């Protein structure tokens, strides 16, 4: 993936202009084997761990934040397919060991029980990756017997309508348009209750023996999502170091490399991002296994992901400020990375106030309440 990063950087302006990744980029990412990293071996995947996946997505994010984010999205969502019943896995991976699947977890749709399945209706925002999708996953609320149950539904791309609404300042290359489903039938085996995904006891956990398939959804999503954000910041740091070496300051004629202010910023950013990477690697190492469902460990994953994203955002903004006003020209990768990181760090899973409060409550023995991303 490191070898591909410079190509991703070269293609970033075209991705931003088109508001989607180039087809060549999707093909190149797929050719690395990344999308099949977490797919069970019996379906042709590599069945590796989350740390391996996150490392690759960090490298992609260093080249292009949008490419890094979709790398994480497509790879993680193939892992989620492995959490569905075995019949679903066999259908999705019948022809190749990966699919291109966006997933929207906000339950903004409804589903009615209907003869061996459900009829799903709704519209969902933030469909990252939908422009290249062959399937989609959406969360909908099922009302039955006086109860409301959130369930995740997997549908073929042909059953949905995509609305072109992705006009943003950052992360433009993700093509995160709206997804609409108008009364599509979804067989029961293509649906999983959210509570089973959240607690690591999905149907797939009973047929796939690997520990990763018994890992709660939210901690994995938060941590792997933080990887390309950290990667984008590492990419900015590398560019800042290169720029410092040859930059001559206006009016004074001094080289920035000789100024203590530049040296301090370089060192501080390096230390901050090293610490963030250690935090990511250490928390990922705890993300699966026998204790993965423990509330404290799950809250710790949210804490780590939010802190990593906040660190990346702070470092990127500081370095872009120190790199000079010319980095805000539209052909500069600095300003693109700055807009991308500022945009993606606003994702709800990276909300520092909510994540820190959640960790604090659980650490202090306070009930976090029924509605939280844990």
One Martini backbone bead per residue (centre of mass of N, CA, C, O) as a GRO file, in nm:
protein
  374
    1UNK     BB    1   0.055   0.065  -0.017
    2UNK     BB    2   0.294   0.260  -0.015
    3UNK     BB    3   0.335   0.254  -0.331
    4UNK     BB    4   0.039   0.382  -0.390
    5UNK     BB    5   0.021   0.665  -0.255
    6UNK     BB    6   0.131   0.857  -0.482
    7UNK     BB    7  -0.104   0.794  -0.675
    8UNK     BB    8  -0.328   0.901  -0.490
    9UNK     BB    9  -0.224   1.189  -0.490
   10UNK     BB   10  -0.248   1.241  -0.797
   11UNK     BB   11  -0.574   1.168  -0.794
   12UNK     BB   12  -0.716   1.364  -0.594
   13UNK     BB   13  -0.821   1.595  -0.778
   14UNK     BB   14  -1.009   1.412  -0.947
   15UNK     BB   15  -1.179   1.310  -0.711
   16UNK     BB   16  -1.282   1.587  -0.623
   17UNK     BB   17  -1.415   1.670  -0.890
   18UNK     BB   18  -1.602   1.397  -0.911
   19UNK     BB   19  -1.692   1.285  -0.625
   20UNK     BB   20  -1.490   1.036  -0.670
   21UNK     BB   21  -1.332   0.765  -0.735
   22UNK     BB   22  -1.145   0.626  -0.942
   23UNK     BB   23  -1.152   0.329  -1.097
   24UNK     BB   24  -0.845   0.278  -1.074
   25UNK     BB   25  -0.835   0.289  -0.764
   26UNK     BB   26  -1.017   0.054  -0.701
   27UNK     BB   27  -0.847  -0.153  -0.856
   28UNK     BB   28  -0.583  -0.111  -0.697
   29UNK     BB   29  -0.692  -0.181  -0.416
   30UNK     BB   30  -0.792  -0.464  -0.488
   31UNK     BB   31  -0.508  -0.578  -0.586
   32UNK     BB   32  -0.385  -0.586  -0.286
   33UNK     BB   33  -0.623  -0.738  -0.098
   34UNK     BB   34  -0.769  -0.561   0.116
   35UNK     BB   35  -1.083  -0.632   0.100
   36UNK     BB   36  -0.995  -0.948   0.199
   37UNK     BB   37  -0.859  -0.941   0.484
   38UNK     BB   38  -1.149  -1.025   0.663
   39UNK     BB   39  -1.200  -1.274   0.505
   40UNK     BB   40  -1.264  -1.580   0.499
   41UNK     BB   41  -1.087  -1.844   0.377
   42UNK     BB   42  -1.334  -2.017   0.264
   43UNK     BB   43  -1.384  -1.744   0.061
   44UNK     BB   44  -1.072  -1.630  -0.015
   45UNK     BB   45  -0.951  -1.499   0.217
   46UNK     BB   46  -0.715  -1.393   0.472
   47UNK     BB   47  -0.788  -1.363   0.776
   48UNK     BB   48  -0.702  -1.118   0.932
   49UNK     BB   49  -0.632  -0.841   1.111
   50UNK     BB   50  -0.696  -0.519   1.211
   51UNK     BB   51  -0.404  -0.412   1.205
   52UNK     BB   52  -0.346  -0.471   0.908
   53UNK     BB   53  -0.569  -0.300   0.792
   54UNK     BB   54  -0.497  -0.025   0.928
   55UNK     BB   55  -0.216   0.009   0.804
   56UNK     BB   56  -0.314   0.031   0.510
   57UNK     BB   57  -0.509   0.277   0.555
   58UNK     BB   58  -0.293   0.473   0.641
   59UNK     BB   59  -0.133   0.476   0.378
   60UNK     BB   60  -0.366   0.574   0.203
   61UNK     BB   61  -0.425   0.839   0.366
   62UNK     BB   62  -0.149   0.976   0.301
   63UNK     BB   63  -0.236   1.019  -0.002
   64UNK     BB   64  -0.568   0.987   0.052
   65UNK     BB   65  -0.837   1.027   0.245
   66UNK     BB   66  -1.060   0.904   0.067
   67UNK     BB   67  -0.912   0.639   0.006
   68UNK     BB   68  -0.874   0.556   0.301
   69UNK     BB   69  -1.172   0.545   0.380
   70UNK     BB   70  -1.264   0.336   0.162
   71UNK     BB   71  -1.076   0.118   0.250
   72UNK     BB   72  -1.214   0.080   0.525
   73UNK     BB   73  -1.504   0.040   0.437
   74UNK     BB   74  -1.476  -0.209   0.247
   75UNK     BB   75  -1.328  -0.392   0.448
   76UNK     BB   76  -1.524  -0.384   0.691
   77UNK     BB   77  -1.787  -0.476   0.528
   78UNK     BB   78  -1.680  -0.760   0.481
   79UNK     BB   79  -1.676  -0.837   0.775
   80UNK     BB   80  -1.985  -0.797   0.812
   81UNK     BB   81  -2.070  -1.027   0.628
   82UNK     BB   82  -1.945  -1.244   0.831
   83UNK     BB   83  -2.207  -1.183   1.035
   84UNK     BB   84  -2.379  -1.329   0.866
   85UNK     BB   85  -2.520  -1.564   0.736
   86UNK     BB   86  -2.391  -1.809   0.539
   87UNK     BB   87  -2.571  -1.762   0.290
   88UNK     BB   88  -2.485  -1.471   0.244
   89UNK     BB   89  -2.183  -1.513   0.201
   90UNK     BB   90  -2.211  -1.698  -0.047
   91UNK     BB   91  -2.349  -1.485  -0.228
   92UNK     BB   92  -2.145  -1.243  -0.218
   93UNK     BB   93  -1.877  -1.457  -0.263
   94UNK     BB   94  -1.913  -1.627  -0.534
   95UNK     BB   95  -1.688  -1.465  -0.736
   96UNK     BB   96  -1.549  -1.309  -0.488
   97UNK     BB   97  -1.360  -1.199  -0.185
   98UNK     BB   98  -1.546  -0.936  -0.250
   99UNK     BB   99  -1.710  -0.624  -0.181
  100UNK     BB  100  -1.899  -0.319  -0.254
  101UNK     BB  101  -1.988  -0.157   0.061
  102UNK     BB  102  -2.208   0.034   0.198
  103UNK     BB  103  -2.286   0.192   0.530
  104UNK     BB  104  -2.581   0.277   0.728
  105UNK     BB  105  -2.652   0.315   1.083
  106UNK     BB  106  -2.875   0.499   1.068
  107UNK     BB  107  -3.227   0.465   1.163
  108UNK     BB  108  -3.403   0.597   0.876
  109UNK     BB  109  -3.573   0.334   0.857
  110UNK     BB  110  -3.806   0.078   0.756
  111UNK     BB  111  -3.953  -0.250   0.862
  112UNK     BB  112  -4.152  -0.521   0.736
  113UNK     BB  113  -4.288  -0.801   0.785
  114UNK     BB  114  -4.243  -1.051   0.502
  115UNK     BB  115  -4.250  -1.348   0.396
  116UNK     BB  116  -3.933  -1.432   0.483
  117UNK     BB  117  -3.903  -1.113   0.569
  118UNK     BB  118  -3.858  -0.777   0.436
  119UNK     BB  119  -3.980  -0.440   0.408
  120UNK     BB  120  -3.791  -0.172   0.279
  121UNK     BB  121  -3.781   0.179   0.395
  122UNK     BB  122  -3.584   0.466   0.281
  123UNK     BB  123  -3.339   0.722   0.389
  124UNK     BB  124  -2.978   0.768   0.348
  125UNK     BB  125  -2.694   0.896   0.468
  126UNK     BB  126  -2.359   0.849   0.416
  127UNK     BB  127  -2.272   0.667   0.137
  128UNK     BB  128  -1.990   0.546   0.141
  129UNK     BB  129  -1.920   0.402  -0.182
  130UNK     BB  130  -2.179   0.398  -0.376
  131UNK     BB  131  -2.045   0.453  -0.668
  132UNK     BB  132  -1.921   0.126  -0.652
  133UNK     BB  133  -2.149  -0.051  -0.584
  134UNK     BB  134  -2.311  -0.392  -0.530
  135UNK     BB  135  -2.393  -0.314  -0.238
  136UNK     BB  136  -2.599  -0.262   0.062
  137UNK     BB  137  -2.622  -0.108   0.394
  138UNK     BB  138  -2.900  -0.086   0.631
  139UNK     BB  139  -3.080   0.082   0.884
  140UNK     BB  140  -3.375  -0.047   1.053
  141UNK     BB  141  -3.704  -0.038   1.181
  142UNK     BB  142  -3.876  -0.286   1.371
  143UNK     BB  143  -4.224  -0.354   1.411
  144UNK     BB  144  -4.308  -0.592   1.678
  145UNK     BB  145  -4.498  -0.671   1.935
  146UNK     BB  146  -4.441  -0.368   2.058
  147UNK     BB  147  -4.155  -0.347   1.921
  148UNK     BB  148  -3.824  -0.204   1.864
  149UNK     BB  149  -3.592  -0.304   1.597
  150UNK     BB  150  -3.277  -0.293   1.502
  151UNK     BB  151  -3.166  -0.351   1.159
  152UNK     BB  152  -2.962  -0.510   0.926
  153UNK     BB  153  -2.941  -0.457   0.567
  154UNK     BB  154  -2.898  -0.648   0.261
  155UNK     BB  155  -2.847  -0.513  -0.070
  156UNK     BB  156  -2.872  -0.468  -0.384
  157UNK     BB  157  -2.800  -0.208  -0.591
  158UNK     BB  158  -3.070  -0.236  -0.768
  159UNK     BB  159  -3.264  -0.154  -0.502
  160UNK     BB  160  -3.140   0.140  -0.536
  161UNK     BB  161  -3.121   0.493  -0.483
  162UNK     BB  162  -2.916   0.763  -0.593
  163UNK     BB  163  -2.833   1.074  -0.442
  164UNK     BB  164  -2.694   1.381  -0.550
  165UNK     BB  165  -2.541   1.544  -0.246
  166UNK     BB  166  -2.211   1.557  -0.258
  167UNK     BB  167  -2.145   1.880  -0.128
  168UNK     BB  168  -1.821   1.954  -0.021
  169UNK     BB  169  -1.514   2.045   0.132
  170UNK     BB  170  -1.471   1.742   0.223
  171UNK     BB  171  -1.436   1.422   0.120
  172UNK     BB  172  -1.524   1.414  -0.192
  173UNK     BB  173  -1.413   1.121  -0.294
  174UNK     BB  174  -1.644   0.934  -0.148
  175UNK     BB  175  -1.941   0.963  -0.250
  176UNK     BB  176  -2.165   1.034   0.001
  177UNK     BB  177  -2.451   0.950  -0.078
  178UNK     BB  178  -2.773   0.892  -0.103
  179UNK     BB  179  -3.005   0.634   0.011
  180UNK     BB  180  -3.279   0.459  -0.153
  181UNK     BB  181  -3.572   0.273  -0.037
  182UNK     BB  182  -3.871   0.127  -0.211
  183UNK     BB  183  -3.997  -0.149  -0.103
  184UNK     BB  184  -3.790  -0.379  -0.041
  185UNK     BB  185  -3.707  -0.709  -0.049
  186UNK     BB  186  -3.573  -0.900   0.239
  187UNK     BB  187  -3.432  -1.157   0.337
  188UNK     BB  188  -3.372  -1.288   0.643
  189UNK     BB  189  -3.058  -1.365   0.581
  190UNK     BB  190  -3.019  -1.028   0.525
  191UNK     BB  191  -3.041  -1.007   0.850
  192UNK     BB  192  -2.942  -0.814   1.154
  193UNK     BB  193  -2.928  -0.747   1.466
  194UNK     BB  194  -2.775  -0.499   1.632
  195UNK     BB  195  -2.721  -0.635   1.907
  196UNK     BB  196  -2.542  -0.864   1.786
  197UNK     BB  197  -2.322  -0.680   1.675
  198UNK     BB  198  -2.258  -0.519   1.943
  199UNK     BB  199  -2.196  -0.817   2.106
  200UNK     BB  200  -2.062  -1.054   1.926
  201UNK     BB  201  -2.346  -1.253   1.832
  202UNK     BB  202  -2.365  -1.341   1.551
  203UNK     BB  203  -2.417  -1.568   1.308
  204UNK     BB  204  -2.114  -1.563   1.210
  205UNK     BB  205  -1.986  -1.643   1.493
  206UNK     BB  206  -2.093  -1.957   1.451
  207UNK     BB  207  -1.916  -2.017   1.160
  208UNK     BB  208  -1.671  -1.831   1.245
  209UNK     BB  209  -1.386  -1.892   1.446
  210UNK     BB  210  -1.275  -1.629   1.458
  211UNK     BB  211  -1.233  -1.365   1.678
  212UNK     BB  212  -1.331  -1.125   1.494
  213UNK     BB  213  -1.640  -1.250   1.473
  214UNK     BB  214  -1.667  -1.165   1.809
  215UNK     BB  215  -1.669  -0.858   1.757
  216UNK     BB  216  -1.763  -0.564   1.819
  217UNK     BB  217  -1.853  -0.310   1.609
  218UNK     BB  218  -1.783  -0.018   1.714
  219UNK     BB  219  -1.479  -0.041   1.785
  220UNK     BB  220  -1.390  -0.117   1.500
  221UNK     BB  221  -1.497   0.127   1.349
  222UNK     BB  222  -1.343   0.345   1.505
  223UNK     BB  223  -1.047   0.244   1.467
  224UNK     BB  224  -1.039   0.203   1.156
  225UNK     BB  225  -1.132   0.498   1.096
  226UNK     BB  226  -0.874   0.638   1.227
  227UNK     BB  227  -0.643   0.550   1.040
  228UNK     BB  228  -0.675   0.751   0.788
  229UNK     BB  229  -0.654   1.006   0.960
  230UNK     BB  230  -0.369   0.957   1.056
  231UNK     BB  231  -0.247   0.929   0.773
  232UNK     BB  232  -0.303   1.217   0.679
  233UNK     BB  233  -0.120   1.348   0.893
  234UNK     BB  234   0.141   1.201   0.806
  235UNK     BB  235   0.144   1.328   0.525
  236UNK     BB  236   0.174   1.621   0.618
  237UNK     BB  237   0.439   1.586   0.771
  238UNK     BB  238   0.609   1.499   0.528
  239UNK     BB  239   0.559   1.763   0.367
  240UNK     BB  240   0.667   1.961   0.576
  241UNK     BB  241   0.955   1.857   0.587
  242UNK     BB  242   1.013   1.907   0.285
  243UNK     BB  243   0.944   2.212   0.282
  244UNK     BB  244   1.144   2.316   0.496
  245UNK     BB  245   1.417   2.252   0.349
  246UNK     BB  246   1.341   2.492   0.104
  247UNK     BB  247   1.225   2.724   0.261
  248UNK     BB  248   1.177   3.076   0.213
  249UNK     BB  249   1.133   3.356   0.382
  250UNK     BB  250   0.971   3.627   0.378
  251UNK     BB  251   1.185   3.915   0.387
  252UNK     BB  252   1.427   3.758   0.549
  253UNK     BB  253   1.555   3.485   0.397
  254UNK     BB  254   1.501   3.254   0.567
  255UNK     BB  255   1.522   2.935   0.664
  256UNK     BB  256   1.306   2.724   0.812
  257UNK     BB  257   1.510   2.504   0.912
  258UNK     BB  258   1.658   2.741   1.104
  259UNK     BB  259   1.403   2.759   1.274
  260UNK     BB  260   1.279   2.698   1.580
  261UNK     BB  261   0.976   2.692   1.517
  262UNK     BB  262   0.992   2.466   1.305
  263UNK     BB  263   1.133   2.252   1.474
  264UNK     BB  264   0.914   2.230   1.693
  265UNK     BB  265   0.678   2.149   1.514
  266UNK     BB  266   0.801   1.893   1.403
  267UNK     BB  267   0.846   1.750   1.675
  268UNK     BB  268   0.560   1.765   1.795
  269UNK     BB  269   0.416   1.617   1.563
  270UNK     BB  270   0.576   1.358   1.581
  271UNK     BB  271   0.498   1.284   1.872
  272UNK     BB  272   0.190   1.287   1.842
  273UNK     BB  273   0.173   1.066   1.612
  274UNK     BB  274   0.318   0.843   1.759
  275UNK     BB  275   0.119   0.825   1.993
  276UNK     BB  276  -0.129   0.765   1.819
  277UNK     BB  277  -0.020   0.503   1.699
  278UNK     BB  278   0.018   0.351   1.966
  279UNK     BB  279  -0.278   0.369   2.047
  280UNK     BB  280  -0.390   0.216   1.808
  281UNK     BB  281  -0.228  -0.048   1.829
  282UNK     BB  282  -0.302  -0.118   2.125
  283UNK     BB  283  -0.615  -0.121   2.087
  284UNK     BB  284  -0.632  -0.328   1.858
  285UNK     BB  285  -0.509  -0.565   2.028
  286UNK     BB  286  -0.795  -0.546   2.213
  287UNK     BB  287  -1.046  -0.584   2.001
  288UNK     BB  288  -0.999  -0.892   2.040
  289UNK     BB  289  -1.150  -1.154   2.213
  290UNK     BB  290  -1.258  -1.244   2.524
  291UNK     BB  291  -1.273  -0.911   2.617
  292UNK     BB  292  -1.424  -0.738   2.388
  293UNK     BB  293  -1.720  -0.704   2.543
  294UNK     BB  294  -1.622  -0.519   2.742
  295UNK     BB  295  -1.718  -0.206   2.828
  296UNK     BB  296  -1.438  -0.083   2.886
  297UNK     BB  297  -1.307  -0.167   2.617
  298UNK     BB  298  -1.512  -0.025   2.432
  299UNK     BB  299  -1.471   0.261   2.549
  300UNK     BB  300  -1.165   0.272   2.486
  301UNK     BB  301  -1.199   0.273   2.180
  302UNK     BB  302  -1.351   0.539   2.162
  303UNK     BB  303  -1.138   0.711   2.298
  304UNK     BB  304  -0.905   0.656   2.102
  305UNK     BB  305  -1.037   0.746   1.835
  306UNK     BB  306  -1.099   1.039   1.920
  307UNK     BB  307  -0.806   1.117   1.994
  308UNK     BB  308  -0.678   1.064   1.720
  309UNK     BB  309  -0.852   1.260   1.553
  310UNK     BB  310  -0.784   1.514   1.721
  311UNK     BB  311  -0.480   1.505   1.675
  312UNK     BB  312  -0.482   1.519   1.368
  313UNK     BB  313  -0.626   1.788   1.347
  314UNK     BB  314  -0.428   1.963   1.506
  315UNK     BB  315  -0.172   1.904   1.341
  316UNK     BB  316  -0.271   1.993   1.063
  317UNK     BB  317  -0.343   2.286   1.134
  318UNK     BB  318  -0.061   2.365   1.235
  319UNK     BB  319   0.107   2.294   0.980
  320UNK     BB  320  -0.052   2.467   0.776
  321UNK     BB  321   0.015   2.733   0.918
  322UNK     BB  322   0.339   2.693   0.905
  323UNK     BB  323   0.355   2.660   0.576
  324UNK     BB  324   0.168   2.873   0.462
  325UNK     BB  325  -0.043   3.036   0.237
  326UNK     BB  326   0.027   2.864  -0.027
  327UNK     BB  327  -0.122   2.596   0.082
  328UNK     BB  328  -0.419   2.722  -0.015
  329UNK     BB  329  -0.392   2.632  -0.278
  330UNK     BB  330  -0.570   2.414  -0.486
  331UNK     BB  331  -0.287   2.251  -0.565
  332UNK     BB  332  -0.263   2.173  -0.265
  333UNK     BB  333  -0.236   1.909  -0.037
  334UNK     BB  334  -0.279   2.058   0.228
  335UNK     BB  335  -0.571   2.173   0.199
  336UNK     BB  336  -0.705   1.901   0.147
  337UNK     BB  337  -0.627   1.761   0.410
  338UNK     BB  338  -0.755   1.970   0.594
  339UNK     BB  339  -1.047   1.935   0.496
  340UNK     BB  340  -1.068   1.632   0.542
  341UNK     BB  341  -1.006   1.620   0.848
  342UNK     BB  342  -1.224   1.820   0.941
  343UNK     BB  343  -1.457   1.648   0.835
  344UNK     BB  344  -1.410   1.353   0.956
  345UNK     BB  345  -1.384   1.447   1.264
  346UNK     BB  346  -1.714   1.495   1.266
  347UNK     BB  347  -1.777   1.228   1.327
  348UNK     BB  348  -1.962   1.076   1.567
  349UNK     BB  349  -1.737   0.862   1.658
  350UNK     BB  350  -1.531   1.131   1.717
  351UNK     BB  351  -1.665   1.252   1.955
  352UNK     BB  352  -1.513   1.367   2.230
  353UNK     BB  353  -1.728   1.422   2.442
  354UNK     BB  354  -1.882   1.153   2.418
  355UNK     BB  355  -1.635   0.960   2.453
  356UNK     BB  356  -1.531   1.065   2.725
  357UNK     BB  357  -1.794   1.033   2.886
  358UNK     BB  358  -1.830   0.733   2.844
  359UNK     BB  359  -1.573   0.645   2.980
  360UNK     BB  360  -1.619   0.784   3.254
  361UNK     BB  361  -1.874   0.635   3.337
  362UNK     BB  362  -1.764   0.344   3.328
  363UNK     BB  363  -1.515   0.389   3.513
  364UNK     BB  364  -1.731   0.499   3.753
  365UNK     BB  365  -2.008   0.323   3.739
  366UNK     BB  366  -2.193   0.454   3.521
  367UNK     BB  367  -2.474   0.465   3.354
  368UNK     BB  368  -2.489   0.538   3.005
  369UNK     BB  369  -2.728   0.416   2.881
  370UNK     BB  370  -2.920   0.305   2.600
  371UNK     BB  371  -2.786   0.552   2.423
  372UNK     BB  372  -2.503   0.433   2.247
  373UNK     BB  373  -2.166   0.403   2.116
  374UNK     BB  374  -2.065   0.060   2.214
   0.00000   0.00000   0.00000
